[in-house]
Amino acid sequence: MEYSFNGLKVFTKGNKNHKPIIFVHGFPYDHSMWDNQVDTFKGNYYCVTYDIRGLGKSYIGDGQYTMEAFVWDLFSVIDELHIENPVLCGLSMGGYIALRAVEKEPERFAGLVLCDTRPESDNNDGKVARSNAIDKINVEGVESFINDFVPKCFHNKTPERLNDMYEKTFATTKKQNSVGVKGALIAMLSRRDTTNSLKDISIPTLVLVGKKDALTPPDVMQEMAKKIKKSKYFVVPKAGHMAPLENPEFVNEKIEKFLEKNFTNEK
Ligand code: MLT
């Protein structure tokens, strides 16, 4: 099913009476990065994806986004679909949203899957890099930024090993709107640090990171996992920063075991 709520494009697959999983995509991608996981889990779970504002088919507006607004959007998806106690699964920027959402309103969620993300906010160098990226988009256009950024997200062998997926992802991403991409950069640059609240996360949490993730490397993710009481941490072979796309077999197996162990199919 496809829905539009508050300018957000929302997609659901599976039986609404099954345990809900909400997948939140990374930057500068869209909901389709979770296609493989949705196809795998739609038989036993109610799978929800959506395009974060400014990206994919969601509303773009003036690009003045904040991480807080991204979290309000997530809450609005949950409320509009009348979802109870979902498992929240976020990759990278989707993980920033998930961590802030759980920090803000922990009682809403039953479990957490954090892929290739981090709790720390941007440091000074990170803020400068975001500013440079915005400048590059202003001067050279969004495609030039995407051409530089997307290859950094993948393991260096992925373009050859999974050429169709890589080219399709690249082509979709190049179509993103420059105002939306810059807005997401500003939202990430100005986001709150969630490190201090990791110790308060009491729901079962799965932490997955690509072995060759250059943006949120395994040591960063392992430190994060250590601070979350009920967490399980796995390194995903043959993957960079986009583990669910680069090694879906491994990622799906870990998610499936995590779901089976912690949740029943019924709500
Ligand atoms: C992402 O994959 O969402 C981005 O790499 C996040 C970031 O740039 O911090």
PDB file of C-alpha atoms and ligand atoms in Angstrom:
ATOM      1  CA  MET A   1       0.000   0.000   0.000  1.00  0.00           C
ATOM      2  CA  GLU A   2       1.076   3.585  -0.595  1.00  0.00           C
ATOM      3  CA  TYR A   3       0.079   6.501   1.620  1.00  0.00           C
ATOM      4  CA  SER A   4       0.754  10.223   1.827  1.00  0.00           C
ATOM      5  CA  PHE A   5       0.842  11.760   5.298  1.00  0.00           C
ATOM      6  CA  ASN A   6       2.030  15.304   5.984  1.00  0.00           C
ATOM      7  CA  GLY A   7       3.829  15.349   2.638  1.00  0.00           C
ATOM      8  CA  LEU A   8       5.601  12.041   3.356  1.00  0.00           C
ATOM      9  CA  LYS A   9       5.355   9.100   0.964  1.00  0.00           C
ATOM     10  CA  VAL A  10       4.842   5.965   3.031  1.00  0.00           C
ATOM     11  CA  PHE A  11       4.897   2.370   1.775  1.00  0.00           C
ATOM     12  CA  THR A  12       3.657  -0.741   3.571  1.00  0.00           C
ATOM     13  CA  LYS A  13       3.830  -4.433   2.760  1.00  0.00           C
ATOM     14  CA  GLY A  14       2.624  -7.412   4.749  1.00  0.00           C
ATOM     15  CA  ASN A  15      -0.200  -8.127   7.157  1.00  0.00           C
ATOM     16  CA  LYS A  16      -1.095  -5.264   9.477  1.00  0.00           C
ATOM     17  CA  ASN A  17      -1.769  -7.746  12.304  1.00  0.00           C
ATOM     18  CA  HIS A  18       1.843  -8.880  12.260  1.00  0.00           C
ATOM     19  CA  LYS A  19       4.649  -7.291  14.234  1.00  0.00           C
ATOM     20  CA  PRO A  20       5.524  -3.932  12.603  1.00  0.00           C
ATOM     21  CA  ILE A  21       9.024  -3.026  11.457  1.00  0.00           C
ATOM     22  CA  ILE A  22       9.755   0.523  10.325  1.00  0.00           C
ATOM     23  CA  PHE A  23      12.799   0.885   8.077  1.00  0.00           C
ATOM     24  CA  VAL A  24      14.388   4.359   7.931  1.00  0.00           C
ATOM     25  CA  HIS A  25      16.762   4.956   5.042  1.00  0.00           C
ATOM     26  CA  GLY A  26      20.177   6.613   4.906  1.00  0.00           C
ATOM     27  CA  PHE A  27      21.397   9.778   3.205  1.00  0.00           C
ATOM     28  CA  PRO A  28      21.042  10.602   0.307  1.00  0.00           C
ATOM     29  CA  TYR A  29      18.998   7.514  -0.606  1.00  0.00           C
ATOM     30  CA  ASP A  30      15.284   6.703  -0.409  1.00  0.00           C
ATOM     31  CA  HIS A  31      12.957   3.997   0.921  1.00  0.00           C
ATOM     32  CA  SER A  32      13.892   1.625  -1.922  1.00  0.00           C
ATOM     33  CA  MET A  33      17.244   0.871  -0.284  1.00  0.00           C
ATOM     34  CA  TRP A  34      15.251  -1.507   1.974  1.00  0.00           C
ATOM     35  CA  ASP A  35      13.551  -3.420  -0.896  1.00  0.00           C
ATOM     36  CA  ASN A  36      15.462  -6.612  -0.200  1.00  0.00           C
ATOM     37  CA  GLN A  37      14.632  -6.574   3.523  1.00  0.00           C
ATOM     38  CA  VAL A  38      10.956  -5.752   2.861  1.00  0.00           C
ATOM     39  CA  ASP A  39      10.677  -8.639   0.387  1.00  0.00           C
ATOM     40  CA  THR A  40      12.269 -10.972   2.914  1.00  0.00           C
ATOM     41  CA  PHE A  41      10.193  -9.943   5.934  1.00  0.00           C
ATOM     42  CA  LYS A  42       6.794  -9.013   4.458  1.00  0.00           C
ATOM     43  CA  GLY A  43       5.530 -12.610   4.877  1.00  0.00           C
ATOM     44  CA  ASN A  44       5.827 -12.550   8.658  1.00  0.00           C
ATOM     45  CA  TYR A  45       6.005  -8.873   9.572  1.00  0.00           C
ATOM     46  CA  TYR A  46       4.213  -5.625   8.726  1.00  0.00           C
ATOM     47  CA  CYS A  47       6.955  -3.718   6.876  1.00  0.00           C
ATOM     48  CA  VAL A  48       6.821   0.072   6.706  1.00  0.00           C
ATOM     49  CA  THR A  49       9.206   2.271   4.736  1.00  0.00           C
ATOM     50  CA  TYR A  50       8.971   5.948   3.868  1.00  0.00           C
ATOM     51  CA  ASP A  51      10.931   8.662   2.117  1.00  0.00           C
ATOM     52  CA  ILE A  52      12.454  11.134   4.552  1.00  0.00           C
ATOM     53  CA  ARG A  53      11.358  14.680   3.764  1.00  0.00           C
ATOM     54  CA  GLY A  54      13.405  16.242   0.974  1.00  0.00           C
ATOM     55  CA  LEU A  55      14.323  12.836  -0.476  1.00  0.00           C
ATOM     56  CA  GLY A  56      12.631  10.366  -2.807  1.00  0.00           C
ATOM     57  CA  LYS A  57       8.994  11.274  -3.412  1.00  0.00           C
ATOM     58  CA  SER A  58       8.381  13.089  -0.133  1.00  0.00           C
ATOM     59  CA  TYR A  59       7.775  16.804   0.100  1.00  0.00           C
ATOM     60  CA  ILE A  60      10.755  19.102  -0.315  1.00  0.00           C
ATOM     61  CA  GLY A  61       9.567  22.497   0.879  1.00  0.00           C
ATOM     62  CA  ASP A  62      12.238  25.067   1.650  1.00  0.00           C
ATOM     63  CA  GLY A  63      14.974  22.652   2.825  1.00  0.00           C
ATOM     64  CA  GLN A  64      15.045  24.082   6.365  1.00  0.00           C
ATOM     65  CA  TYR A  65      15.096  20.670   8.022  1.00  0.00           C
ATOM     66  CA  THR A  66      16.252  19.561  11.447  1.00  0.00           C
ATOM     67  CA  MET A  67      16.808  16.121  12.957  1.00  0.00           C
ATOM     68  CA  GLU A  68      13.962  16.956  15.339  1.00  0.00           C
ATOM     69  CA  ALA A  69      11.628  17.455  12.370  1.00  0.00           C
ATOM     70  CA  PHE A  70      12.770  14.115  10.932  1.00  0.00           C
ATOM     71  CA  VAL A  71      11.789  12.510  14.242  1.00  0.00           C
ATOM     72  CA  TRP A  72       8.393  14.264  14.261  1.00  0.00           C
ATOM     73  CA  ASP A  73       7.878  12.874  10.769  1.00  0.00           C
ATOM     74  CA  LEU A  74       8.660   9.358  11.995  1.00  0.00           C
ATOM     75  CA  PHE A  75       6.206   9.757  14.889  1.00  0.00           C
ATOM     76  CA  SER A  76       3.569  11.009  12.442  1.00  0.00           C
ATOM     77  CA  VAL A  77       4.010   7.860  10.318  1.00  0.00           C
ATOM     78  CA  ILE A  78       3.534   5.702  13.428  1.00  0.00           C
ATOM     79  CA  ASP A  79       0.468   7.670  14.527  1.00  0.00           C
ATOM     80  CA  GLU A  80      -1.180   7.887  11.110  1.00  0.00           C
ATOM     81  CA  LEU A  81      -0.793   4.134  10.515  1.00  0.00           C
ATOM     82  CA  HIS A  82      -1.872   3.382  14.144  1.00  0.00           C
ATOM     83  CA  ILE A  83       1.197   1.234  14.648  1.00  0.00           C
ATOM     84  CA  GLU A  84       1.929  -0.086  18.129  1.00  0.00           C
ATOM     85  CA  ASN A  85       5.391  -0.928  19.449  1.00  0.00           C
ATOM     86  CA  PRO A  86       7.268  -1.275  16.188  1.00  0.00           C
ATOM     87  CA  VAL A  87      10.794  -2.511  15.770  1.00  0.00           C
ATOM     88  CA  LEU A  88      12.716   0.457  14.391  1.00  0.00           C
ATOM     89  CA  CYS A  89      15.481  -0.222  11.880  1.00  0.00           C
ATOM     90  CA  GLY A  90      17.669   2.656  10.685  1.00  0.00           C
ATOM     91  CA  LEU A  91      20.770   2.953   8.552  1.00  0.00           C
ATOM     92  CA  SER A  92      23.201   5.802   9.078  1.00  0.00           C
ATOM     93  CA  MET A  93      21.058   8.994   8.918  1.00  0.00           C
ATOM     94  CA  GLY A  94      18.114   6.643   9.517  1.00  0.00           C
ATOM     95  CA  GLY A  95      20.025   5.474  12.592  1.00  0.00           C
ATOM     96  CA  TYR A  96      20.469   9.079  13.794  1.00  0.00           C
ATOM     97  CA  ILE A  97      16.696   9.446  13.521  1.00  0.00           C
ATOM     98  CA  ALA A  98      16.104   6.121  15.296  1.00  0.00           C
ATOM     99  CA  LEU A  99      18.486   6.945  18.158  1.00  0.00           C
ATOM    100  CA  ARG A 100      16.913  10.356  18.724  1.00  0.00           C
ATOM    101  CA  ALA A 101      13.389   8.909  18.474  1.00  0.00           C
ATOM    102  CA  VAL A 102      14.188   6.268  21.102  1.00  0.00           C
ATOM    103  CA  GLU A 103      15.846   8.904  23.297  1.00  0.00           C
ATOM    104  CA  LYS A 104      12.773  11.141  23.058  1.00  0.00           C
ATOM    105  CA  GLU A 105       9.958   8.612  23.388  1.00  0.00           C
ATOM    106  CA  PRO A 106      11.375   5.193  24.304  1.00  0.00           C
ATOM    107  CA  GLU A 107       8.006   3.721  25.232  1.00  0.00           C
ATOM    108  CA  ARG A 108       6.906   3.802  21.601  1.00  0.00           C
ATOM    109  CA  PHE A 109       9.358   1.112  20.456  1.00  0.00           C
ATOM    110  CA  ALA A 110       9.784  -2.633  21.000  1.00  0.00           C
ATOM    111  CA  GLY A 111      13.220  -3.103  19.455  1.00  0.00           C
ATOM    112  CA  LEU A 112      15.982  -1.406  17.543  1.00  0.00           C
ATOM    113  CA  VAL A 113      18.171  -2.394  14.591  1.00  0.00           C
ATOM    114  CA  LEU A 114      21.047   0.020  14.036  1.00  0.00           C
ATOM    115  CA  CYS A 115      22.992  -0.373  10.795  1.00  0.00           C
ATOM    116  CA  ASP A 116      26.128   1.587   9.924  1.00  0.00           C
ATOM    117  CA  THR A 117      25.402   4.583  12.123  1.00  0.00           C
ATOM    118  CA  ARG A 118      26.763   6.415  15.162  1.00  0.00           C
ATOM    119  CA  PRO A 119      25.383   8.277  18.208  1.00  0.00           C
ATOM    120  CA  GLU A 120      27.932  11.132  18.130  1.00  0.00           C
ATOM    121  CA  SER A 121      26.975  14.401  16.512  1.00  0.00           C
ATOM    122  CA  ASP A 122      29.297  15.933  13.894  1.00  0.00           C
ATOM    123  CA  ASN A 123      32.663  17.144  15.196  1.00  0.00           C
ATOM    124  CA  ASN A 124      34.254  20.351  13.891  1.00  0.00           C
ATOM    125  CA  ASP A 125      35.794  18.642  10.847  1.00  0.00           C
ATOM    126  CA  GLY A 126      32.492  16.938  10.112  1.00  0.00           C
ATOM    127  CA  LYS A 127      30.666  20.279  10.217  1.00  0.00           C
ATOM    128  CA  VAL A 128      33.175  21.804   7.795  1.00  0.00           C
ATOM    129  CA  ALA A 129      32.816  18.794   5.466  1.00  0.00           C
ATOM    130  CA  ARG A 130      29.015  19.232   5.444  1.00  0.00           C
ATOM    131  CA  SER A 131      29.444  22.962   4.693  1.00  0.00           C
ATOM    132  CA  ASN A 132      31.813  22.119   1.832  1.00  0.00           C
ATOM    133  CA  ALA A 133      29.283  19.616   0.490  1.00  0.00           C
ATOM    134  CA  ILE A 134      26.547  22.281   0.488  1.00  0.00           C
ATOM    135  CA  ASP A 135      28.895  24.667  -1.305  1.00  0.00           C
ATOM    136  CA  LYS A 136      29.739  21.996  -3.880  1.00  0.00           C
ATOM    137  CA  ILE A 137      26.034  21.454  -4.567  1.00  0.00           C
ATOM    138  CA  ASN A 138      25.501  25.209  -4.936  1.00  0.00           C
ATOM    139  CA  VAL A 139      28.420  25.600  -7.331  1.00  0.00           C
ATOM    140  CA  GLU A 140      28.485  22.316  -9.283  1.00  0.00           C
ATOM    141  CA  GLY A 141      25.027  20.845  -8.758  1.00  0.00           C
ATOM    142  CA  VAL A 142      23.743  17.847  -6.845  1.00  0.00           C
ATOM    143  CA  GLU A 143      24.929  15.251  -9.352  1.00  0.00           C
ATOM    144  CA  SER A 144      28.547  16.256  -8.840  1.00  0.00           C
ATOM    145  CA  PHE A 145      28.151  15.778  -5.066  1.00  0.00           C
ATOM    146  CA  ILE A 146      26.440  12.398  -5.548  1.00  0.00           C
ATOM    147  CA  ASN A 147      29.228  11.272  -7.911  1.00  0.00           C
ATOM    148  CA  ASP A 148      31.748  11.929  -5.130  1.00  0.00           C
ATOM    149  CA  PHE A 149      29.726  10.730  -2.162  1.00  0.00           C
ATOM    150  CA  VAL A 150      28.045   7.501  -3.248  1.00  0.00           C
ATOM    151  CA  PRO A 151      31.233   5.535  -4.071  1.00  0.00           C
ATOM    152  CA  LYS A 152      32.505   6.296  -0.540  1.00  0.00           C
ATOM    153  CA  CYS A 153      29.460   4.514   0.872  1.00  0.00           C
ATOM    154  CA  PHE A 154      30.283   1.140  -0.713  1.00  0.00           C
ATOM    155  CA  HIS A 155      33.000  -1.507  -0.328  1.00  0.00           C
ATOM    156  CA  ASN A 156      35.464  -1.007  -3.208  1.00  0.00           C
ATOM    157  CA  LYS A 157      34.554  -4.432  -4.645  1.00  0.00           C
ATOM    158  CA  THR A 158      30.775  -3.838  -4.572  1.00  0.00           C
ATOM    159  CA  PRO A 159      30.465  -1.929  -7.892  1.00  0.00           C
ATOM    160  CA  GLU A 160      31.888  -4.952  -9.712  1.00  0.00           C
ATOM    161  CA  ARG A 161      30.381  -7.715  -7.533  1.00  0.00           C
ATOM    162  CA  LEU A 162      26.846  -6.275  -7.439  1.00  0.00           C
ATOM    163  CA  ASN A 163      26.890  -4.109 -10.532  1.00  0.00           C
ATOM    164  CA  ASP A 164      23.118  -4.006 -11.191  1.00  0.00           C
ATOM    165  CA  MET A 165      22.260  -2.993  -7.640  1.00  0.00           C
ATOM    166  CA  TYR A 166      25.086  -0.431  -7.561  1.00  0.00           C
ATOM    167  CA  GLU A 167      24.126   1.211 -10.860  1.00  0.00           C
ATOM    168  CA  LYS A 168      20.442   1.263  -9.964  1.00  0.00           C
ATOM    169  CA  THR A 169      21.152   2.864  -6.583  1.00  0.00           C
ATOM    170  CA  PHE A 170      23.457   5.411  -8.187  1.00  0.00           C
ATOM    171  CA  ALA A 171      20.897   6.324 -10.876  1.00  0.00           C
ATOM    172  CA  THR A 172      18.069   6.734  -8.313  1.00  0.00           C
ATOM    173  CA  THR A 173      20.253   8.842  -6.047  1.00  0.00           C
ATOM    174  CA  LYS A 174      21.355  11.187  -8.833  1.00  0.00           C
ATOM    175  CA  LYS A 175      17.721  12.220  -9.250  1.00  0.00           C
ATOM    176  CA  GLN A 176      17.483  13.599  -5.711  1.00  0.00           C
ATOM    177  CA  ASN A 177      16.540  17.247  -5.399  1.00  0.00           C
ATOM    178  CA  SER A 178      19.366  19.645  -4.480  1.00  0.00           C
ATOM    179  CA  VAL A 179      17.250  21.551  -1.934  1.00  0.00           C
ATOM    180  CA  GLY A 180      16.307  18.285  -0.230  1.00  0.00           C
ATOM    181  CA  VAL A 181      19.887  16.975  -0.166  1.00  0.00           C
ATOM    182  CA  LYS A 182      21.204  20.264   1.275  1.00  0.00           C
ATOM    183  CA  GLY A 183      18.397  20.266   3.834  1.00  0.00           C
ATOM    184  CA  ALA A 184      19.365  16.785   5.021  1.00  0.00           C
ATOM    185  CA  LEU A 185      23.014  17.884   5.304  1.00  0.00           C
ATOM    186  CA  ILE A 186      21.960  20.802   7.519  1.00  0.00           C
ATOM    187  CA  ALA A 187      19.768  18.515   9.645  1.00  0.00           C
ATOM    188  CA  MET A 188      22.685  16.114  10.187  1.00  0.00           C
ATOM    189  CA  LEU A 189      25.153  18.936  10.841  1.00  0.00           C
ATOM    190  CA  SER A 190      22.961  20.401  13.563  1.00  0.00           C
ATOM    191  CA  ARG A 191      21.791  17.158  15.186  1.00  0.00           C
ATOM    192  CA  ARG A 192      21.924  16.398  18.870  1.00  0.00           C
ATOM    193  CA  ASP A 193      24.462  13.906  20.254  1.00  0.00           C
ATOM    194  CA  THR A 194      22.697  10.813  21.620  1.00  0.00           C
ATOM    195  CA  THR A 195      25.717   9.079  23.206  1.00  0.00           C
ATOM    196  CA  ASN A 196      24.686   9.818  26.800  1.00  0.00           C
ATOM    197  CA  SER A 197      21.331   8.145  26.432  1.00  0.00           C
ATOM    198  CA  LEU A 198      22.647   4.851  25.007  1.00  0.00           C
ATOM    199  CA  LYS A 199      22.855   3.489  28.571  1.00  0.00           C
ATOM    200  CA  ASP A 200      19.107   4.100  28.969  1.00  0.00           C
ATOM    201  CA  ILE A 201      18.098   2.010  25.965  1.00  0.00           C
ATOM    202  CA  SER A 202      16.432  -1.043  27.457  1.00  0.00           C
ATOM    203  CA  ILE A 203      14.843  -2.624  24.378  1.00  0.00           C
ATOM    204  CA  PRO A 204      16.550  -5.465  22.474  1.00  0.00           C
ATOM    205  CA  THR A 205      18.971  -3.925  19.987  1.00  0.00           C
ATOM    206  CA  LEU A 206      20.817  -5.372  17.024  1.00  0.00           C
ATOM    207  CA  VAL A 207      23.913  -3.524  15.803  1.00  0.00           C
ATOM    208  CA  LEU A 208      25.243  -4.294  12.313  1.00  0.00           C
ATOM    209  CA  VAL A 209      28.208  -2.727  10.536  1.00  0.00           C
ATOM    210  CA  GLY A 210      29.922  -3.421   7.224  1.00  0.00           C
ATOM    211  CA  LYS A 211      33.473  -4.679   7.735  1.00  0.00           C
ATOM    212  CA  LYS A 212      34.787  -1.978   5.394  1.00  0.00           C
ATOM    213  CA  ASP A 213      32.444   0.813   6.457  1.00  0.00           C
ATOM    214  CA  ALA A 214      34.587   3.931   5.997  1.00  0.00           C
ATOM    215  CA  LEU A 215      31.962   6.390   7.307  1.00  0.00           C
ATOM    216  CA  THR A 216      30.866   4.669  10.527  1.00  0.00           C
ATOM    217  CA  PRO A 217      33.611   2.060  11.039  1.00  0.00           C
ATOM    218  CA  PRO A 218      33.310  -1.128  13.116  1.00  0.00           C
ATOM    219  CA  ASP A 219      35.238   0.256  16.116  1.00  0.00           C
ATOM    220  CA  VAL A 220      32.767   3.164  16.414  1.00  0.00           C
ATOM    221  CA  MET A 221      29.793   0.823  16.155  1.00  0.00           C
ATOM    222  CA  GLN A 222      31.279  -1.621  18.655  1.00  0.00           C
ATOM    223  CA  GLU A 223      31.748   1.168  21.203  1.00  0.00           C
ATOM    224  CA  MET A 224      28.133   2.151  20.670  1.00  0.00           C
ATOM    225  CA  ALA A 225      26.946  -1.448  21.069  1.00  0.00           C
ATOM    226  CA  LYS A 226      28.886  -1.827  24.337  1.00  0.00           C
ATOM    227  CA  LYS A 227      26.923   1.073  25.823  1.00  0.00           C
ATOM    228  CA  ILE A 228      23.514  -0.458  24.996  1.00  0.00           C
ATOM    229  CA  LYS A 229      22.537  -3.074  27.600  1.00  0.00           C
ATOM    230  CA  LYS A 230      20.630  -5.597  25.493  1.00  0.00           C
ATOM    231  CA  SER A 231      22.611  -5.308  22.284  1.00  0.00           C
ATOM    232  CA  LYS A 232      24.069  -7.858  19.888  1.00  0.00           C
ATOM    233  CA  TYR A 233      26.833  -6.684  17.571  1.00  0.00           C
ATOM    234  CA  PHE A 234      27.862  -8.218  14.237  1.00  0.00           C
ATOM    235  CA  VAL A 235      30.332  -7.212  11.541  1.00  0.00           C
ATOM    236  CA  VAL A 236      28.963  -7.776   8.034  1.00  0.00           C
ATOM    237  CA  PRO A 237      31.476  -9.276   5.593  1.00  0.00           C
ATOM    238  CA  LYS A 238      31.799  -8.026   1.996  1.00  0.00           C
ATOM    239  CA  ALA A 239      30.163  -4.714   2.911  1.00  0.00           C
ATOM    240  CA  GLY A 240      30.994  -1.055   3.359  1.00  0.00           C
ATOM    241  CA  HIS A 241      28.582   1.565   4.743  1.00  0.00           C
ATOM    242  CA  MET A 242      25.551   0.125   2.923  1.00  0.00           C
ATOM    243  CA  ALA A 243      25.515  -3.335   4.516  1.00  0.00           C
ATOM    244  CA  PRO A 244      21.799  -4.167   3.858  1.00  0.00           C
ATOM    245  CA  LEU A 245      22.371  -3.573   0.134  1.00  0.00           C
ATOM    246  CA  GLU A 246      25.849  -5.083  -0.072  1.00  0.00           C
ATOM    247  CA  ASN A 247      25.316  -8.289   1.867  1.00  0.00           C
ATOM    248  CA  PRO A 248      21.543  -8.724   2.243  1.00  0.00           C
ATOM    249  CA  GLU A 249      21.846 -12.473   2.929  1.00  0.00           C
ATOM    250  CA  PHE A 250      23.975 -11.927   6.045  1.00  0.00           C
ATOM    251  CA  VAL A 251      22.031  -8.871   7.222  1.00  0.00           C
ATOM    252  CA  ASN A 252      18.633 -10.537   6.737  1.00  0.00           C
ATOM    253  CA  GLU A 253      19.716 -13.663   8.575  1.00  0.00           C
ATOM    254  CA  LYS A 254      20.857 -11.613  11.569  1.00  0.00           C
ATOM    255  CA  ILE A 255      17.660  -9.540  11.554  1.00  0.00           C
ATOM    256  CA  GLU A 256      15.505 -12.661  11.237  1.00  0.00           C
ATOM    257  CA  LYS A 257      17.189 -14.370  14.193  1.00  0.00           C
ATOM    258  CA  PHE A 258      16.912 -11.176  16.228  1.00  0.00           C
ATOM    259  CA  LEU A 259      13.200 -10.858  15.467  1.00  0.00           C
ATOM    260  CA  GLU A 260      12.477 -14.537  16.113  1.00  0.00           C
ATOM    261  CA  LYS A 261      14.289 -14.450  19.441  1.00  0.00           C
ATOM    262  CA  ASN A 262      12.717 -11.269  20.755  1.00  0.00           C
ATOM    263  CA  PHE A 263       9.283 -10.876  19.164  1.00  0.00           C
ATOM    264  CA  THR A 264       6.363 -12.995  18.208  1.00  0.00           C
ATOM    265  CA  ASN A 265       4.634 -12.437  14.881  1.00  0.00           C
ATOM    266  CA  GLU A 266       1.457 -11.163  16.426  1.00  0.00           C
ATOM    267  CA  LYS A 267       1.223  -7.622  17.777  1.00  0.00           C
TER     268      LYS A 267
HETATM  269  C1  MLT B   1      24.159   8.137   5.524  1.00  0.00           C
HETATM  270  O1  MLT B   1      24.465   7.074   4.963  1.00  0.00           O
HETATM  271  O2  MLT B   1      23.011   8.315   5.946  1.00  0.00           O
HETATM  272  C2  MLT B   1      25.190   9.211   5.650  1.00  0.00           C
HETATM  273  O3  MLT B   1      26.447   8.732   5.327  1.00  0.00           O
HETATM  274  C3  MLT B   1      25.196   9.818   7.000  1.00  0.00           C
HETATM  275  C4  MLT B   1      26.189  10.899   7.167  1.00  0.00           C
HETATM  276  O4  MLT B   1      26.655  11.480   6.173  1.00  0.00           O
HETATM  277  O5  MLT B   1      26.497  11.229   8.319  1.00  0.00           O
END
